[in-house]
Coordinates of N, CA and C and ligand atoms in Angstrom, one line a residue:
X1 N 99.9 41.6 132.5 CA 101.0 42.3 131.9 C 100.6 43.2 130.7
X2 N 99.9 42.6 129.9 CA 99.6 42.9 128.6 C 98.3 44.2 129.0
X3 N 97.6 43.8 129.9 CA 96.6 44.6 130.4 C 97.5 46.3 131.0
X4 N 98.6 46.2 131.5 CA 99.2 46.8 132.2 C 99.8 48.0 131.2
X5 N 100.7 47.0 129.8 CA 101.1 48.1 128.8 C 99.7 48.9 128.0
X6 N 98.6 48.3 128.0 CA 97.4 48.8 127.5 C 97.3 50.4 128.4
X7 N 97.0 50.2 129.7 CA 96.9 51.2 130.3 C 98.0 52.3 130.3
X8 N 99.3 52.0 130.0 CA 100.6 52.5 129.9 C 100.0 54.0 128.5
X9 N 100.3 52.9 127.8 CA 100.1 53.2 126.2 C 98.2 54.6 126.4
X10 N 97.7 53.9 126.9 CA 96.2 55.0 127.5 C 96.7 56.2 127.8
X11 N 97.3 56.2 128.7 CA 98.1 57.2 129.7 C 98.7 57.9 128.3
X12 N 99.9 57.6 128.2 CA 100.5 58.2 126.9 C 99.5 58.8 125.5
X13 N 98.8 58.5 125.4 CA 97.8 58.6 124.2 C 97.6 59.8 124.9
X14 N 96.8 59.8 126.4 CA 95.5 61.3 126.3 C 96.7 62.2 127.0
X15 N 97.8 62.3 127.1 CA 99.1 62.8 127.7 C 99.5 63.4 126.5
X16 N 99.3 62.9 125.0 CA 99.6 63.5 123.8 C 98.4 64.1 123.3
X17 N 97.7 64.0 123.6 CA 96.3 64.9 122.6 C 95.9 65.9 124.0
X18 N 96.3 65.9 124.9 CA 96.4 66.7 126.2 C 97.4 68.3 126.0
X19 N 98.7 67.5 125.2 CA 99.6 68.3 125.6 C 99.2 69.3 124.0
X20 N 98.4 68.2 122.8 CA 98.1 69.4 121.7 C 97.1 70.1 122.2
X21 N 96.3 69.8 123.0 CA 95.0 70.9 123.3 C 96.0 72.0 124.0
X22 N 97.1 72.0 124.4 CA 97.2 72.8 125.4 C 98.0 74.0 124.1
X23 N 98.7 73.0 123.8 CA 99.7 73.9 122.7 C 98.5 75.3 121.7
X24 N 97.3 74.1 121.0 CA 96.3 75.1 120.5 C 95.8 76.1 120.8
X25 N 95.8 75.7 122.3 CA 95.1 76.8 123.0 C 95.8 78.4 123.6
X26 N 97.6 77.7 123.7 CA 98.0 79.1 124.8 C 98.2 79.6 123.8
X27 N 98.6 80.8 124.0 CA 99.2 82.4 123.1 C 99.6 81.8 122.6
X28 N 99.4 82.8 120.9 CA 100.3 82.7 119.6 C 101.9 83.4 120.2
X29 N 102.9 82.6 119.5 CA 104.7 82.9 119.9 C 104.3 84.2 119.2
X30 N 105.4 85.0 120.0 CA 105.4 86.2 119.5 C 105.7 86.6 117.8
X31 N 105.2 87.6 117.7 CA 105.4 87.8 115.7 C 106.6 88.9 116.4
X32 N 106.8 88.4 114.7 CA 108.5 88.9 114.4 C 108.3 89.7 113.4
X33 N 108.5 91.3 113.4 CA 109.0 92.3 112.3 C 109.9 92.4 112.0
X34 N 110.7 92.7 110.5 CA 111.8 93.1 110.2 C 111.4 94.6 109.6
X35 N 112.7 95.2 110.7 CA 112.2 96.9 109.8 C 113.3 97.4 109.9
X36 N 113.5 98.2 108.3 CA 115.2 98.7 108.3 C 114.9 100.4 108.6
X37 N 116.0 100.8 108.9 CA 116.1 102.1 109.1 C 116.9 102.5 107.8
X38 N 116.5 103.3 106.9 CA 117.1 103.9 106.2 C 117.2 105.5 105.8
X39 N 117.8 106.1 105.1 CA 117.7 108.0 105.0 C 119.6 108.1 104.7
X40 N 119.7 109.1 104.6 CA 121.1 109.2 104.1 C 122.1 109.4 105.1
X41 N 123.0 109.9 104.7 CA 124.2 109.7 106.1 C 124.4 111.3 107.1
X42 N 124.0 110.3 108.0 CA 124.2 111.5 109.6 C 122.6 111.3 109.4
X43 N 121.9 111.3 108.8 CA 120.1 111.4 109.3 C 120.0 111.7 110.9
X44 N 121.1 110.5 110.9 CA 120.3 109.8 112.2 C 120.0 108.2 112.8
X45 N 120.2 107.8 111.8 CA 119.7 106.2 111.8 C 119.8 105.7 112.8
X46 N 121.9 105.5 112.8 CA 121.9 104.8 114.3 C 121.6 105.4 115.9
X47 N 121.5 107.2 115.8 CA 121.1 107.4 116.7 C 119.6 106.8 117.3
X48 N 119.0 107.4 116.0 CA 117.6 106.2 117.1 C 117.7 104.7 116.8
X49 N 118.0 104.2 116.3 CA 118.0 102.7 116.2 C 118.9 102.8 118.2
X50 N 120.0 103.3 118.7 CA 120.3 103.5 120.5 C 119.1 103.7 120.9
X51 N 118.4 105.2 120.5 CA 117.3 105.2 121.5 C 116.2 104.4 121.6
X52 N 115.9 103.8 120.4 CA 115.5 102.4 120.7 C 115.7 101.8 121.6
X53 N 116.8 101.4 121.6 CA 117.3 100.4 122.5 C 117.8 100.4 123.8
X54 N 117.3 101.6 124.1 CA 116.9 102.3 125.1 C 118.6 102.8 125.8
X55 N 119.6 102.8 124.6 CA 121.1 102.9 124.6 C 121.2 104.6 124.9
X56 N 122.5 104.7 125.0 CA 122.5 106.6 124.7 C 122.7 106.6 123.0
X57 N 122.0 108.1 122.7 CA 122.2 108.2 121.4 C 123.7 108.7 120.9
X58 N 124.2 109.2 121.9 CA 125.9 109.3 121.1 C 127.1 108.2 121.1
X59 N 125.8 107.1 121.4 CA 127.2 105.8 120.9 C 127.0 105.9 119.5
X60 N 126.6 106.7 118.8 CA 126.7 106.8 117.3 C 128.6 106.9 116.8
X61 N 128.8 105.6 116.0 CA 129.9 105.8 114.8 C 129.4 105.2 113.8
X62 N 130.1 105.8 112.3 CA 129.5 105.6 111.3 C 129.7 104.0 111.1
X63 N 128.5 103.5 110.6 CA 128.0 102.1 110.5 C 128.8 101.5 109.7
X64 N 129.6 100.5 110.1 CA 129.9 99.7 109.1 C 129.5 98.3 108.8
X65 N 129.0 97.7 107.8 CA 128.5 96.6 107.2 C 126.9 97.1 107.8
X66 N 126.1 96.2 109.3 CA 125.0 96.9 109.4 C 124.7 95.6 111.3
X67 N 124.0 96.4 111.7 CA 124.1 96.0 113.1 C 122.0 95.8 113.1
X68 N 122.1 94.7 113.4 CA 120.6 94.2 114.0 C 120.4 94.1 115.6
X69 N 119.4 94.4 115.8 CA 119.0 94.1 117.3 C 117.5 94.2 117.4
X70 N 116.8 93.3 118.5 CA 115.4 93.2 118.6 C 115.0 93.7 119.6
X71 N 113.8 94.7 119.4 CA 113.2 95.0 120.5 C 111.9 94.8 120.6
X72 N 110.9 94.2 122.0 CA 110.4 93.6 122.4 C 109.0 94.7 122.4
X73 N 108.0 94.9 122.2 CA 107.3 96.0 122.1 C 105.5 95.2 122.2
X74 N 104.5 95.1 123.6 CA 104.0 94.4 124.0 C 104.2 93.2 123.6
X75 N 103.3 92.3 122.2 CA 103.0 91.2 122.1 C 103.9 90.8 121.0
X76 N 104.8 92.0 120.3 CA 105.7 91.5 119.1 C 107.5 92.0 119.4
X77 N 107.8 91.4 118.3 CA 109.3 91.5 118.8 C 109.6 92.3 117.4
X78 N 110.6 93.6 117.5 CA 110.5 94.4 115.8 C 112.3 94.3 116.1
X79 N 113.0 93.7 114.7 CA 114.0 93.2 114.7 C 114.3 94.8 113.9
X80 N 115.2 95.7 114.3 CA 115.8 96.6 114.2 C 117.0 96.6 112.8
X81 N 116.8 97.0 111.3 CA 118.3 97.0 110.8 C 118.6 98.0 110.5
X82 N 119.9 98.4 111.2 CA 120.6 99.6 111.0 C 121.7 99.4 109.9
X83 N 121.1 100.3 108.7 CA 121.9 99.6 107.8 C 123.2 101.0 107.6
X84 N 124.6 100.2 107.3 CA 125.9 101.4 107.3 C 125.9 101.9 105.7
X85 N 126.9 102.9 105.6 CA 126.7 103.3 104.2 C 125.7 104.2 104.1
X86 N 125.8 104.9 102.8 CA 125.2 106.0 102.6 C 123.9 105.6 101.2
X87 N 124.0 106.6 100.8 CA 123.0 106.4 99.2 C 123.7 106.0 98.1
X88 N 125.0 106.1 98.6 CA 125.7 106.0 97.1 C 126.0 104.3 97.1
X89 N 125.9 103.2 98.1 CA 125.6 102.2 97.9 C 124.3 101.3 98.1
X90 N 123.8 102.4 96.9 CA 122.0 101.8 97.0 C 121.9 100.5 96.9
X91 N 123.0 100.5 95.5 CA 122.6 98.7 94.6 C 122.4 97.7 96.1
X92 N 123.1 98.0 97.1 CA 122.9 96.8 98.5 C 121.7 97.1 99.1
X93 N 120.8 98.0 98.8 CA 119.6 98.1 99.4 C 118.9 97.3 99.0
X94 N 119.0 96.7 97.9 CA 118.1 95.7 97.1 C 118.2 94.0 98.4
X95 N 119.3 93.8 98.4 CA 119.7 93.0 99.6 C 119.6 92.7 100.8
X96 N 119.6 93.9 101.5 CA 119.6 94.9 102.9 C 117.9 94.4 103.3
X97 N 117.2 94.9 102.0 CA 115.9 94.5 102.3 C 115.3 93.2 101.9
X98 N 115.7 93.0 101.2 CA 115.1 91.0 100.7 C 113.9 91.0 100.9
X99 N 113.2 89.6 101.2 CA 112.0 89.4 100.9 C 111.2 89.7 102.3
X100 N 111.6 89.5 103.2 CA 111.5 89.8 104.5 C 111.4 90.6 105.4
X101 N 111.3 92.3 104.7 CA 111.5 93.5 105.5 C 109.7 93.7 105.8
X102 N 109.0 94.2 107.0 CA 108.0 94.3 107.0 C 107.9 96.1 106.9
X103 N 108.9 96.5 107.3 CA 108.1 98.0 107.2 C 110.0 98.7 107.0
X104 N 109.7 99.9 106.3 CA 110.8 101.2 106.5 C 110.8 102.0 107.0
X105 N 111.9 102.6 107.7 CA 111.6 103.9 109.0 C 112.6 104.6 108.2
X106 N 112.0 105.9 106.9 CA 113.0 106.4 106.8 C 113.3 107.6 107.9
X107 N 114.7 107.7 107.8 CA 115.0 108.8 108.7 C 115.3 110.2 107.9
X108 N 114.9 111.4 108.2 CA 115.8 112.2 107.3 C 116.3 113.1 109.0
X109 N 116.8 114.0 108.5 CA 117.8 115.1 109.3 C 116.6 116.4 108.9
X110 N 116.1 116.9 109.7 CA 114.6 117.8 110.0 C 116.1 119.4 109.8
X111 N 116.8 119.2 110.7 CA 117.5 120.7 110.6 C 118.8 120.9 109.9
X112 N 118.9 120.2 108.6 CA 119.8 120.1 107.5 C 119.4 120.8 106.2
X113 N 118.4 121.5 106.5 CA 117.9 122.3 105.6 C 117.4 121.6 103.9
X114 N 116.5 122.4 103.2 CA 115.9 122.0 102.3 C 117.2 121.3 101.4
X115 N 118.0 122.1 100.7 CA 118.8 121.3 100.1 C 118.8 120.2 100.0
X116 N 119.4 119.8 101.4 CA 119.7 118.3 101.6 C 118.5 117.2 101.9
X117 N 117.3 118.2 101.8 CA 116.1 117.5 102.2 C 115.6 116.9 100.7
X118 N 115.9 117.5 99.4 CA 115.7 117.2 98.2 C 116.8 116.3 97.7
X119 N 118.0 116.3 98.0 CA 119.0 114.9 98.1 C 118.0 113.5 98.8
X120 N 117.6 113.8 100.0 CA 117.1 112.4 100.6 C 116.0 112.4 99.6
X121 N 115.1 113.4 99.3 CA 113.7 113.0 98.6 C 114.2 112.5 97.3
X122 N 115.2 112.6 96.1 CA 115.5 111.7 95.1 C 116.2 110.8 95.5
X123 N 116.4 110.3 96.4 CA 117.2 109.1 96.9 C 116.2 108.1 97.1
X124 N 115.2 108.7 98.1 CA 114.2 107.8 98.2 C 113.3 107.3 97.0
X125 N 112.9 108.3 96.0 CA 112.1 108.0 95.4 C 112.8 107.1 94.4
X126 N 113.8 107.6 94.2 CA 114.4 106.3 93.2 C 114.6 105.1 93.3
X127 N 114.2 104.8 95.0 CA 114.2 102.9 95.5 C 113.0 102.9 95.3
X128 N 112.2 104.2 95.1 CA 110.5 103.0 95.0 C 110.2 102.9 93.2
X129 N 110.9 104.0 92.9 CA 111.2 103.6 91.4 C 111.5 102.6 90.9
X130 N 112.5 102.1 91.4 CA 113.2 101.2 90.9 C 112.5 99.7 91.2
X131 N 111.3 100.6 92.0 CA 110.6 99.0 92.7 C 111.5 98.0 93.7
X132 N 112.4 98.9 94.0 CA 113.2 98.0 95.3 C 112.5 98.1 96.2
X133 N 111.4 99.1 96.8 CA 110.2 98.6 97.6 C 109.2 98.0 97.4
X134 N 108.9 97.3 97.7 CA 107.8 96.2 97.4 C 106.5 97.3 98.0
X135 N 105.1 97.8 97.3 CA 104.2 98.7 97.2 C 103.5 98.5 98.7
X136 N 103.5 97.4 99.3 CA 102.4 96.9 100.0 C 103.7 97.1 101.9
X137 N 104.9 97.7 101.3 CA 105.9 98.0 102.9 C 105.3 99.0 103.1
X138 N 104.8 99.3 104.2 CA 104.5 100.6 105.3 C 105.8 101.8 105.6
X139 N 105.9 102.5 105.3 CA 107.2 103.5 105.4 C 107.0 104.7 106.4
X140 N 107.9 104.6 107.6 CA 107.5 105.6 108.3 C 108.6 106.9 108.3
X141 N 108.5 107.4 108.3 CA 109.6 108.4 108.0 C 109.7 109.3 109.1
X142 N 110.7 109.7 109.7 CA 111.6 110.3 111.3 C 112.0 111.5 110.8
X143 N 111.4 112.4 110.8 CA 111.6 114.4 111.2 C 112.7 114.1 112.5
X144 N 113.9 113.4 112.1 CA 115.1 113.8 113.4 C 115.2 115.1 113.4
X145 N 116.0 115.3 114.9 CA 116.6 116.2 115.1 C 116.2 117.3 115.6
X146 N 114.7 117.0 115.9 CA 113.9 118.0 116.5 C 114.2 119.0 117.8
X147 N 115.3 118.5 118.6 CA 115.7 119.3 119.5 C 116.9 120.8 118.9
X148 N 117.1 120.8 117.0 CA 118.1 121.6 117.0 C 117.3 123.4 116.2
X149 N 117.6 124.0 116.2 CA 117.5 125.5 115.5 C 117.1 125.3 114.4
X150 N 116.3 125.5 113.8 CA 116.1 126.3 112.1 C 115.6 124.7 111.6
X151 N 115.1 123.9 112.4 CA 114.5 122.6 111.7 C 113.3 123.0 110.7
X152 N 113.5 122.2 109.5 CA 111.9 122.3 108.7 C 110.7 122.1 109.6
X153 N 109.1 122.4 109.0 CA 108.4 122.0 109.9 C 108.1 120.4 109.0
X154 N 107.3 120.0 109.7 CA 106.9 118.5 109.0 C 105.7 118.8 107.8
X155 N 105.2 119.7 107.7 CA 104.2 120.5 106.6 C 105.7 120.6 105.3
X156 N 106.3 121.8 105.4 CA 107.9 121.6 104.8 C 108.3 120.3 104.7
X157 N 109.1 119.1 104.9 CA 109.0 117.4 105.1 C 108.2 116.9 103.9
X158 N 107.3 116.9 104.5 CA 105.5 116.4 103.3 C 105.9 117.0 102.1
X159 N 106.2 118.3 101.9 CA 106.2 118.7 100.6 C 107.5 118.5 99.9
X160 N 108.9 118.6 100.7 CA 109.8 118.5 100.1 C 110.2 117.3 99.7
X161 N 110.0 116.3 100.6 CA 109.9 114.8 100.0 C 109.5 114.4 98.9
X162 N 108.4 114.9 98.7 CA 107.2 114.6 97.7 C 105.8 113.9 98.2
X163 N 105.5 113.8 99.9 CA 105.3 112.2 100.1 C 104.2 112.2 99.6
X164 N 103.5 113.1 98.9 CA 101.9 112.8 98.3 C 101.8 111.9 97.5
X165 N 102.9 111.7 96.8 CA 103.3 110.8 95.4 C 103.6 109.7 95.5
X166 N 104.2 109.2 96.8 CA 104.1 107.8 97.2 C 102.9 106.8 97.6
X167 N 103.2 105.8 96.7 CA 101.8 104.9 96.5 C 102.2 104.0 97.9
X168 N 103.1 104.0 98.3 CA 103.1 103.0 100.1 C 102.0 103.7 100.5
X169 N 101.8 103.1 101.5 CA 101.2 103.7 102.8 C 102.5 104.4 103.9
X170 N 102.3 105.8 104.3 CA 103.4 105.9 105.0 C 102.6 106.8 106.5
X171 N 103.8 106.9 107.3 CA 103.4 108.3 108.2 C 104.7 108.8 108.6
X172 N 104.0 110.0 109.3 CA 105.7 111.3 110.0 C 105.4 111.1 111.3
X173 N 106.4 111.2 111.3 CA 107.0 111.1 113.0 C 108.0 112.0 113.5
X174 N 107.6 113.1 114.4 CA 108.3 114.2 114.9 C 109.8 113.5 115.8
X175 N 110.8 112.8 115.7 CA 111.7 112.7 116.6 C 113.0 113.3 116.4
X176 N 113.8 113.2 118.3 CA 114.7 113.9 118.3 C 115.1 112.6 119.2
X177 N 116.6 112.0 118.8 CA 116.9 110.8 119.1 C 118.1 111.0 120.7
X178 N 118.3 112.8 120.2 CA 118.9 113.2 121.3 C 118.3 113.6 123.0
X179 N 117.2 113.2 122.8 CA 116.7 113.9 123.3 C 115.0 112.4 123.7
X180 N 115.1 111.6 123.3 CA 114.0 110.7 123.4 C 112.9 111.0 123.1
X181 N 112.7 111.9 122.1 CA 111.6 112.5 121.7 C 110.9 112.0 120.7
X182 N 109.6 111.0 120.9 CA 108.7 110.3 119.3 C 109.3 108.6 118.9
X183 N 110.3 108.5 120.1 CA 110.6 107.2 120.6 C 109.9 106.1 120.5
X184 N 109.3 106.7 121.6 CA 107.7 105.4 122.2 C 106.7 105.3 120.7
X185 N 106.8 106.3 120.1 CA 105.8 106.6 119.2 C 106.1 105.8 118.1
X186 N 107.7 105.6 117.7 CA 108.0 104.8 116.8 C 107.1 103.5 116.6
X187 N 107.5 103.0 117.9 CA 106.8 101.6 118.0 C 105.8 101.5 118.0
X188 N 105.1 102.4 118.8 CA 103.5 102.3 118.6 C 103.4 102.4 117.2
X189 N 103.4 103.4 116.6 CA 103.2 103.7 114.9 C 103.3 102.0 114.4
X190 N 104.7 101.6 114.5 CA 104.7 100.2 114.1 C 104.1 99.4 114.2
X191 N 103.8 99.0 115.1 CA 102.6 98.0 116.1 C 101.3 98.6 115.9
X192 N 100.8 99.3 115.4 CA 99.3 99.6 115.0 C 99.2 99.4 113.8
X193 N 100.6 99.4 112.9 CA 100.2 99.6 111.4 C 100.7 97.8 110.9
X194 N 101.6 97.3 112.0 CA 101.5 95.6 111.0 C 100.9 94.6 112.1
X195 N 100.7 95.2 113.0 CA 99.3 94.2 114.0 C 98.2 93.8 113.1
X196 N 98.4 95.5 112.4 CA 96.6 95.0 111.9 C 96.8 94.8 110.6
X197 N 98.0 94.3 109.7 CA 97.9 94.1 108.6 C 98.2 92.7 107.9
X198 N 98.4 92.2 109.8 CA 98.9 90.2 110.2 C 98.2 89.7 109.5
Ligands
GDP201 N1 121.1 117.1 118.0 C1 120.9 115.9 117.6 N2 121.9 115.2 117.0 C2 121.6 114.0 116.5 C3 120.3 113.4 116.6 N3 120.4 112.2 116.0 C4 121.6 112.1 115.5 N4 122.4 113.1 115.8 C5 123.8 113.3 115.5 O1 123.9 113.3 114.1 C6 125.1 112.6 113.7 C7 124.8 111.5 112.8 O2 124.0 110.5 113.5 P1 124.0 109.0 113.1 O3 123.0 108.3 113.9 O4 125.4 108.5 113.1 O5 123.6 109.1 111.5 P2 123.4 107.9 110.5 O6 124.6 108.1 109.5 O7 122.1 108.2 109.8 O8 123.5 106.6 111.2 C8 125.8 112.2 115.0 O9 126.8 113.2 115.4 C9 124.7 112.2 116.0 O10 125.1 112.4 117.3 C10 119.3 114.2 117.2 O11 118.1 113.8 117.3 N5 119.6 115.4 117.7
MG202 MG1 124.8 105.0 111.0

């Protein structure tokens, strides 16, 4: 009998150091990004945050509170926040982003003209001012709207922004959310720039 629970108890032992070898060994669970979309109102946000999600982009209405969703992108999963509201409720961006955001996709509006391009460039600069970005977030910034007339070029963008001045690390991205254009590129951008900063 006693011989019998010995072999029981055997079984169970190499059944548990069995089942850790196996656990050590398969694929790491997938990694999880958080990345908010932000830029000022009509940019565009939740248009591509749809084309993302591979949605139509005129289920756009203006955001209220703020809508998450994950998308799956080879080996990682990038948790999407489309945050509502404009610039004039920055103080909640402090929140919006917490400790936990891995990267920013600002968006601006490419055929809204300079003007309004120097509104988003002091809007932004004043969150990294204020050190509401943490130095070491990756910031990618979306030239929307590329499918419309009289758009800036992204040379124009670079300068009006300021983005030389920004101590992030950032890049541009030509998209038109109407149109699926710089899409794919999102994620790739993403997935090259915090793969390799895991
Ligand atoms: N032509 C065009 N219109 C766009 C594009 N992206 C957004 N829009 C439109 O711009 C407006 C504001 O877009 P929305 O995503 O709601 O802006 P948000 O306030 O930044 O979330 C909506 O009428 C959209 O249909 C785009 O790439 N091309
Ligand atoms: Mg919106």
């Amino acid at each position: 009998m006693l011989r019998r629970w010995k072999k029981v108890l055997c079984v169970c032992f190499f059944a548990f150091l069995g089942a850790g070898m196996v656990t050590s060994e398969s694929p790491n669970v997938e990694e999880y990004f958080h990345v908010c979309l932000m830029g000022l109102n009509d940019a565009g946000k939740t248009a591509n945050f749809n084309s993302l999600l591979g949605r139509n982009f005129t289920e756009t209405r203006p955001t209220i509170g703020f809508d998450v969703s994950d998308v799956k992108y080879k080996d990682v999963v990038f948790a999407f926040w489309d945050l509502g509201g404009q610039c004039k409720i920055k103080g909640l961006w402090r929140h919006y982003l917490g400790d936990t955001t891995h990267a920013i996709v600002f968006v601006i509006d490419a055929a809204a003209g300079m003007e309004r391009l120097k509104v988003a460039s002091r809007a932004m600069h004043e969150m990294f001012q204020k050190a509401i970005i943490p130095k070491e977030l990756f910031v990618l910034i979306l030239a929307n709207k590329q499918d419309l007339e009289g758009k800036l070029s992204s040379a124009e963008i670079i300068d009006g922004l300021n983005l030389l001045e920004l101590k992030n690390e950032w890049d541009l991205l030509e998209t038109s959310a109407k149109d699926y254009v710089g899409i794919s590129q999102i994620l790739d951008s993403l997935y090259q720039k915090l793969n390799k900063n895991k």
